[in-house]
PDB file of C-alpha atoms in Angstrom:
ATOM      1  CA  UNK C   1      68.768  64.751-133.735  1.00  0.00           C
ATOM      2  CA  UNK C   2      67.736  61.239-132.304  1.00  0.00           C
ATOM      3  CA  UNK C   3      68.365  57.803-132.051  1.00  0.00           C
ATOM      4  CA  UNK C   4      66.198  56.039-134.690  1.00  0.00           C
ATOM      5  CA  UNK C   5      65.923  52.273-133.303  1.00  0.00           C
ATOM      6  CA  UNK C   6      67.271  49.835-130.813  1.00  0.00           C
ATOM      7  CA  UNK C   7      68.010  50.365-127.314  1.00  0.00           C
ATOM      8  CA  UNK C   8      68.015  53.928-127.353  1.00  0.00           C
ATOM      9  CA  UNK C   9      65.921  54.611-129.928  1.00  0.00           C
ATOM     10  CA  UNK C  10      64.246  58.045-129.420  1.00  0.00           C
ATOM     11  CA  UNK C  11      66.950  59.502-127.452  1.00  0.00           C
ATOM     12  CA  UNK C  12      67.735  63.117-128.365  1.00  0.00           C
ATOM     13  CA  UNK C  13      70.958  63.886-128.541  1.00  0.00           C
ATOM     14  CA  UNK C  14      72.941  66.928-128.296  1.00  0.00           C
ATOM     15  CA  UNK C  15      73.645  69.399-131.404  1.00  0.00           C
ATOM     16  CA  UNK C  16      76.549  71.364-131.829  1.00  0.00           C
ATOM     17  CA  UNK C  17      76.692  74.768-130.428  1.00  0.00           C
ATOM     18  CA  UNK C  18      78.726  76.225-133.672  1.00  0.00           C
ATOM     19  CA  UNK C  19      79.059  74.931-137.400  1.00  0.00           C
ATOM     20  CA  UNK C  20      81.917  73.487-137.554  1.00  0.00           C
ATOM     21  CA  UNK C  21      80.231  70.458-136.612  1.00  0.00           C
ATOM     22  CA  UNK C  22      77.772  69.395-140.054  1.00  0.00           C
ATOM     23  CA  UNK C  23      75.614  66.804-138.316  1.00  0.00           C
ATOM     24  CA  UNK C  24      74.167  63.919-140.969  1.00  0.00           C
ATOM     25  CA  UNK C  25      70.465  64.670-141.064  1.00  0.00           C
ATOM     26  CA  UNK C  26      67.872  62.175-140.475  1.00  0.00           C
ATOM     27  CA  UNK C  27      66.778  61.086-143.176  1.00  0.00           C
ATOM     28  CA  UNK C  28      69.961  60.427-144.759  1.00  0.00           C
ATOM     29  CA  UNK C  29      70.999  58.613-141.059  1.00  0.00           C
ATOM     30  CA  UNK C  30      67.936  56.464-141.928  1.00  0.00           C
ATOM     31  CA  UNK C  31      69.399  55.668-145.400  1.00  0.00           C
ATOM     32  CA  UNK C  32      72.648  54.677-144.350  1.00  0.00           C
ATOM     33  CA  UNK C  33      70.882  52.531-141.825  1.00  0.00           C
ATOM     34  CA  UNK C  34      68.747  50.516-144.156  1.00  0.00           C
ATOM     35  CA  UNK C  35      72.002  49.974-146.114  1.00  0.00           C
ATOM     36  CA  UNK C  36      73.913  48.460-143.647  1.00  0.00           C
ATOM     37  CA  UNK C  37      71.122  47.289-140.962  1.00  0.00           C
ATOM     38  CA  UNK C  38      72.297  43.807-141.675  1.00  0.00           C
ATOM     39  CA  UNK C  39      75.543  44.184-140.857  1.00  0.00           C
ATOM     40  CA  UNK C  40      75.563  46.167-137.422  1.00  0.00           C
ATOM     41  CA  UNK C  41      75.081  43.555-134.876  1.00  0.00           C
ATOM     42  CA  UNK C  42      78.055  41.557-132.883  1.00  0.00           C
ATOM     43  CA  UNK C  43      80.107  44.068-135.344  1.00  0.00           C
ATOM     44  CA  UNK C  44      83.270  46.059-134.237  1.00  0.00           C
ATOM     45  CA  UNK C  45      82.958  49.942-135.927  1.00  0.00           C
ATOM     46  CA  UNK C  46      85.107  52.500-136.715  1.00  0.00           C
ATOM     47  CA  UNK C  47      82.891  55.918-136.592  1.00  0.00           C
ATOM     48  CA  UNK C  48      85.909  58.306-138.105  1.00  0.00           C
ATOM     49  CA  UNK C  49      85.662  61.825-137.563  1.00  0.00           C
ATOM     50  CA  UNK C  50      82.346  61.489-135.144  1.00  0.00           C
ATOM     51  CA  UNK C  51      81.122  64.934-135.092  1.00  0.00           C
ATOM     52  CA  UNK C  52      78.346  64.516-132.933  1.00  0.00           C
ATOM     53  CA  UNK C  53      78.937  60.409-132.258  1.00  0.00           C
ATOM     54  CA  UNK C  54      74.902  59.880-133.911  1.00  0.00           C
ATOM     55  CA  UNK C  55      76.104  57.450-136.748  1.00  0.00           C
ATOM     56  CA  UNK C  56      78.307  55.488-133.936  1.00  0.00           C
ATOM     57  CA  UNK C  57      75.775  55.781-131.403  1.00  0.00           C
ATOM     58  CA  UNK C  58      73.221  54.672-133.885  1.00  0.00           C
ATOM     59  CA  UNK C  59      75.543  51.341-134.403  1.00  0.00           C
ATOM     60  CA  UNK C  60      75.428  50.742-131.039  1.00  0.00           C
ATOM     61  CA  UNK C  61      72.000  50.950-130.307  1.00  0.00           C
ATOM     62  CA  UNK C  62      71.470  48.698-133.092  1.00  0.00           C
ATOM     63  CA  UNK C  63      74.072  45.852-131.138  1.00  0.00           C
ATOM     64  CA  UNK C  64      77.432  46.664-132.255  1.00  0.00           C
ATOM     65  CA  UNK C  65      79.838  44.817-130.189  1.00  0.00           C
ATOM     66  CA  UNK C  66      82.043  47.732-129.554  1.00  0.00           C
ATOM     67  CA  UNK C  67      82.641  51.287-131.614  1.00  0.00           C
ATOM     68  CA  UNK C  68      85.257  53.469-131.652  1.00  0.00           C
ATOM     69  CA  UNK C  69      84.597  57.209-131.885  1.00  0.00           C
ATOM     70  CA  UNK C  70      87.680  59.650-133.339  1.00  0.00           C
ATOM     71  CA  UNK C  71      87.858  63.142-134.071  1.00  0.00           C
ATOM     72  CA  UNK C  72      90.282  65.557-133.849  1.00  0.00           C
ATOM     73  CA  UNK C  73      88.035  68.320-132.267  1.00  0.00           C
ATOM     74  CA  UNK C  74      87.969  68.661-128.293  1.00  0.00           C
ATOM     75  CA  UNK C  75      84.501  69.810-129.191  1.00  0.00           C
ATOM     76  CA  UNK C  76      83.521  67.535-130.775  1.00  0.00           C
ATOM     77  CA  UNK C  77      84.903  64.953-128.421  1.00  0.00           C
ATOM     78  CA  UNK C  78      83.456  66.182-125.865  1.00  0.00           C
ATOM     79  CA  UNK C  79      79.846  66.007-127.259  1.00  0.00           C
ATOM     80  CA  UNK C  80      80.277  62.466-128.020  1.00  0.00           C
ATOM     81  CA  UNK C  81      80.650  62.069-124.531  1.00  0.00           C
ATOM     82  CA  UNK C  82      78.044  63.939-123.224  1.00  0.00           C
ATOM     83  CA  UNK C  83      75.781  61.990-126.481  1.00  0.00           C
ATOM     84  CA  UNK C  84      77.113  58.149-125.229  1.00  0.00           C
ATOM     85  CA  UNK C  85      76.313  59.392-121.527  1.00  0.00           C
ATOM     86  CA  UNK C  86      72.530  60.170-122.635  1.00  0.00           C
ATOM     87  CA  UNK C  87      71.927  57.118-124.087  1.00  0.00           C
ATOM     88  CA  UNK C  88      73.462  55.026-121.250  1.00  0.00           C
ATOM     89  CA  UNK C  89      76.678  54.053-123.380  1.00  0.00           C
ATOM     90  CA  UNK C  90      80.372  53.467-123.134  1.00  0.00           C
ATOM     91  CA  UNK C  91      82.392  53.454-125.763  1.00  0.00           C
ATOM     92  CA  UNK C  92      86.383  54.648-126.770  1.00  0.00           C
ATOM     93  CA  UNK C  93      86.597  57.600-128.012  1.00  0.00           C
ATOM     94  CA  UNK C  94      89.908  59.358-128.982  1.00  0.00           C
ATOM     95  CA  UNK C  95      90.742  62.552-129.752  1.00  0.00           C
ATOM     96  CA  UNK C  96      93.134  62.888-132.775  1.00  0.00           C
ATOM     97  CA  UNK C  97      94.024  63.307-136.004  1.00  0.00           C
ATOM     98  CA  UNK C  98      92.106  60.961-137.787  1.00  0.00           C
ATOM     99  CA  UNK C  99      94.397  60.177-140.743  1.00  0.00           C
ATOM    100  CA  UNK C 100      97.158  59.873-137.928  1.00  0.00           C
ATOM    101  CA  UNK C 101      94.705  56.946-135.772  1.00  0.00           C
ATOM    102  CA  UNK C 102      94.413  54.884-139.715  1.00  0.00           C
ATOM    103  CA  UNK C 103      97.648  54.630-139.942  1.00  0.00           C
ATOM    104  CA  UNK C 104      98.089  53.135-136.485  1.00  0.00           C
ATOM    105  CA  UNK C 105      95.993  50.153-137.807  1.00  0.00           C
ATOM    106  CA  UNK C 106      93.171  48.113-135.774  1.00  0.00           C
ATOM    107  CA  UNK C 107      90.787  45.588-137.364  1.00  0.00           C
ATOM    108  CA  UNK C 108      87.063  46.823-137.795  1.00  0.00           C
ATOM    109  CA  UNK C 109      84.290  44.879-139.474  1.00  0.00           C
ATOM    110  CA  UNK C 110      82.385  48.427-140.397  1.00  0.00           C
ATOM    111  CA  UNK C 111      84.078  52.362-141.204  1.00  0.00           C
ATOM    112  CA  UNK C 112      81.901  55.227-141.325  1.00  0.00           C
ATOM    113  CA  UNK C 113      83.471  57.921-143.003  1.00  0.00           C
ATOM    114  CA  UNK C 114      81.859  61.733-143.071  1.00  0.00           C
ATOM    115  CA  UNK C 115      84.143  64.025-143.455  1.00  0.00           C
ATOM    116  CA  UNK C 116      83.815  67.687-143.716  1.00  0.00           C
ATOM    117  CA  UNK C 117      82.735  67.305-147.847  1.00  0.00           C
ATOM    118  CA  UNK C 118      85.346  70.523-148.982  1.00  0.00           C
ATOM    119  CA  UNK C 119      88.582  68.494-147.595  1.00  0.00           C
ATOM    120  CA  UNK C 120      90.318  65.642-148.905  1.00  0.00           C
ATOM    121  CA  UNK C 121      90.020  63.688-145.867  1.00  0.00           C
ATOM    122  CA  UNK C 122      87.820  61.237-147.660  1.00  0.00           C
ATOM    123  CA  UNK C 123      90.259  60.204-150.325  1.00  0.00           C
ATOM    124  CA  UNK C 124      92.838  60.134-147.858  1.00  0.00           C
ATOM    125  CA  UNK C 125      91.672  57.739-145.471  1.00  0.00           C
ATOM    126  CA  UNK C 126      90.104  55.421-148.074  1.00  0.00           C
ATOM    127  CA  UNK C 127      94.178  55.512-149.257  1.00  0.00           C
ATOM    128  CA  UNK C 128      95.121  54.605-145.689  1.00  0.00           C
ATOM    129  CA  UNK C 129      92.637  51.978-145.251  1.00  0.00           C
ATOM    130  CA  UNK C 130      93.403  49.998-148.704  1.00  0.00           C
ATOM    131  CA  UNK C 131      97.295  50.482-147.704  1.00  0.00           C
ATOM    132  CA  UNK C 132      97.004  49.125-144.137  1.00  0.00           C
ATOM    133  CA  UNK C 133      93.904  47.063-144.507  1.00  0.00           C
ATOM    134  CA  UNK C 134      91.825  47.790-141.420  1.00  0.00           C
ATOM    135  CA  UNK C 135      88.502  46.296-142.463  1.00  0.00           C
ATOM    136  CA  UNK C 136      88.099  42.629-141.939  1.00  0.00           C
ATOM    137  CA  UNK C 137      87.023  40.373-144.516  1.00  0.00           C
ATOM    138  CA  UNK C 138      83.799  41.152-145.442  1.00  0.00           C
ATOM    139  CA  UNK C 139      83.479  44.085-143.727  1.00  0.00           C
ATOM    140  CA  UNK C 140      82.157  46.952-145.150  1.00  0.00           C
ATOM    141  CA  UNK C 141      82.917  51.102-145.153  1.00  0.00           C
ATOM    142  CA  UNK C 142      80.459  53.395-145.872  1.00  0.00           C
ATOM    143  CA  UNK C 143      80.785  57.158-147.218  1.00  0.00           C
ATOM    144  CA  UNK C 144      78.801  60.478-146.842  1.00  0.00           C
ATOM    145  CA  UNK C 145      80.221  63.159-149.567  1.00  0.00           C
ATOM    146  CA  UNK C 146      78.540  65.661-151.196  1.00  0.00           C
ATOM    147  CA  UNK C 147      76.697  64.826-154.349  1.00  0.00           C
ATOM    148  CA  UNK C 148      79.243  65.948-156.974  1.00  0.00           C
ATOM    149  CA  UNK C 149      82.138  64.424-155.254  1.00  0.00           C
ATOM    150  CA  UNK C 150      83.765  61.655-157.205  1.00  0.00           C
ATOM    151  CA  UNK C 151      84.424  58.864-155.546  1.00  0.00           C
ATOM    152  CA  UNK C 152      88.027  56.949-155.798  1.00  0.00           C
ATOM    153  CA  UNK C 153      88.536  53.319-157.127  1.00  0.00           C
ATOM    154  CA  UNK C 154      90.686  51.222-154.063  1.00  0.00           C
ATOM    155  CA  UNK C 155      93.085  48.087-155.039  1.00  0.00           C
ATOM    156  CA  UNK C 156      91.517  44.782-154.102  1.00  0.00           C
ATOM    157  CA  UNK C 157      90.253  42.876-152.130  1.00  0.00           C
ATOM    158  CA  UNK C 158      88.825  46.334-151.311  1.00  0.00           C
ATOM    159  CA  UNK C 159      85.639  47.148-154.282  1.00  0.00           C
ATOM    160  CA  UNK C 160      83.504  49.732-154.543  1.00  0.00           C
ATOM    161  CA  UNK C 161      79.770  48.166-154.441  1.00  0.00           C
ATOM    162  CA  UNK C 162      77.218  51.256-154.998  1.00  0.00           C
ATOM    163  CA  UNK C 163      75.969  54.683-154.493  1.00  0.00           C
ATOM    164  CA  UNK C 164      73.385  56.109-153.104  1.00  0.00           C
ATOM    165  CA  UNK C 165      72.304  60.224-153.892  1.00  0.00           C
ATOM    166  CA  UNK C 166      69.334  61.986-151.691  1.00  0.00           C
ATOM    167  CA  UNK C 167      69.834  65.946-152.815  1.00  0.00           C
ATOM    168  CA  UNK C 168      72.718  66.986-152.390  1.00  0.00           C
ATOM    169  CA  UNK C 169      73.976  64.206-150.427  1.00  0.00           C
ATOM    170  CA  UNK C 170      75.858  60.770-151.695  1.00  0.00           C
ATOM    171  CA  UNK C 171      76.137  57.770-149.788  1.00  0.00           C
ATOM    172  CA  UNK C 172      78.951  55.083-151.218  1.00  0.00           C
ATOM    173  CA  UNK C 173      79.511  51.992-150.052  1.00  0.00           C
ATOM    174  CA  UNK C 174      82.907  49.305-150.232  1.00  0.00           C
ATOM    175  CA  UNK C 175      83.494  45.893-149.097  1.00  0.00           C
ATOM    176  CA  UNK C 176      86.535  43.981-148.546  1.00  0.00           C
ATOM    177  CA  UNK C 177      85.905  41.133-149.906  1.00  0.00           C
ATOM    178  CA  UNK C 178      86.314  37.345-148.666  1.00  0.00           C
ATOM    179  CA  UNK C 179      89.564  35.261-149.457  1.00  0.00           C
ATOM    180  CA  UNK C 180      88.486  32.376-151.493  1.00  0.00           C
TER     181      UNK C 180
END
């Protein structure tokens, strides 16, 4: 695992000891990258359930004005940490439930969502974010699932714009869209 551009970029960064951690691999890191690399920079981000911290730390490197890194896992918490520290970074990062931080609110102009893909944490927290409308306008979420895994309509100004499948993987994208 590494940091594929920017100011870190090349920095390897820690794996999970166990599997309870499923780290995005590379190549679909790179994807999700080249789908959003335009709208990264000055950008406030939301990496829900972080894992390892890559797709956060990734943002960052690539001049995110400030991420925020939740999971509920001291593990996993703890090996953001030790991942922001390698590449020179600071950054929040809060332990907790993540459905339980969404409903809190906040304002973010990007959400990463990767859940673990057998839970229902996905639809959940898409729920949570159309119902307290984190994302700022314009902003946009983006959504690792497994390949089979349909994907839920949300209630505008929230739209689903496309998806993305490498294997077994599916990348899906919304927006909130601009006030006119």
């Amino acid at each position: 695992m590494r940091v594929i551009t920017g100011k870190a970029r090349g920095r390897k960064l820690r794996e999970p000891a166990n599997y309870d951690i499923r780290p995005t691999t590379d190549n679909v890191k790179e994807s999700i990258f080249n789908i959003i690399q335009f709208d990264i920079e000055g950008r406030r981000a939301l990496d829900l359930f972080a894992g390892t911290g890559q797709l956060g730390i990734e943002c960052i490197s690539r001049g995110a004005k400030e991420v925020t890194f939740v999971d509920q896992s001291r593990d996993a918490v703890a090996l953001v940490k030790t991942n922001l520290k390698i590449c020179g970074f600071e950054a929040r990062v809060v332990n907790d439930d993540s459905i339980a931080f969404l409903k809190r609110g906040g304002s973010y102009d990007l959400i990463i969502l990767d859940p673990p893909y057998a839970s229902e944490l996905l639809d959940k927290s898409l729920e949570i974010i159309n119902s307290v409308d984190i994302l700022s306008e314009g902003g946009i979420i983006i959504c690792e699932s497994g390949r089979e895994k349909p994907m839920p309509d949300m209630k505008p100004p929230y739209k689903c714009n496309k998806e993305y499948v490498y294997g077994k993987v599916k990348l899906t994208t919304y927006s909130r869209e601009t006030q006119k």
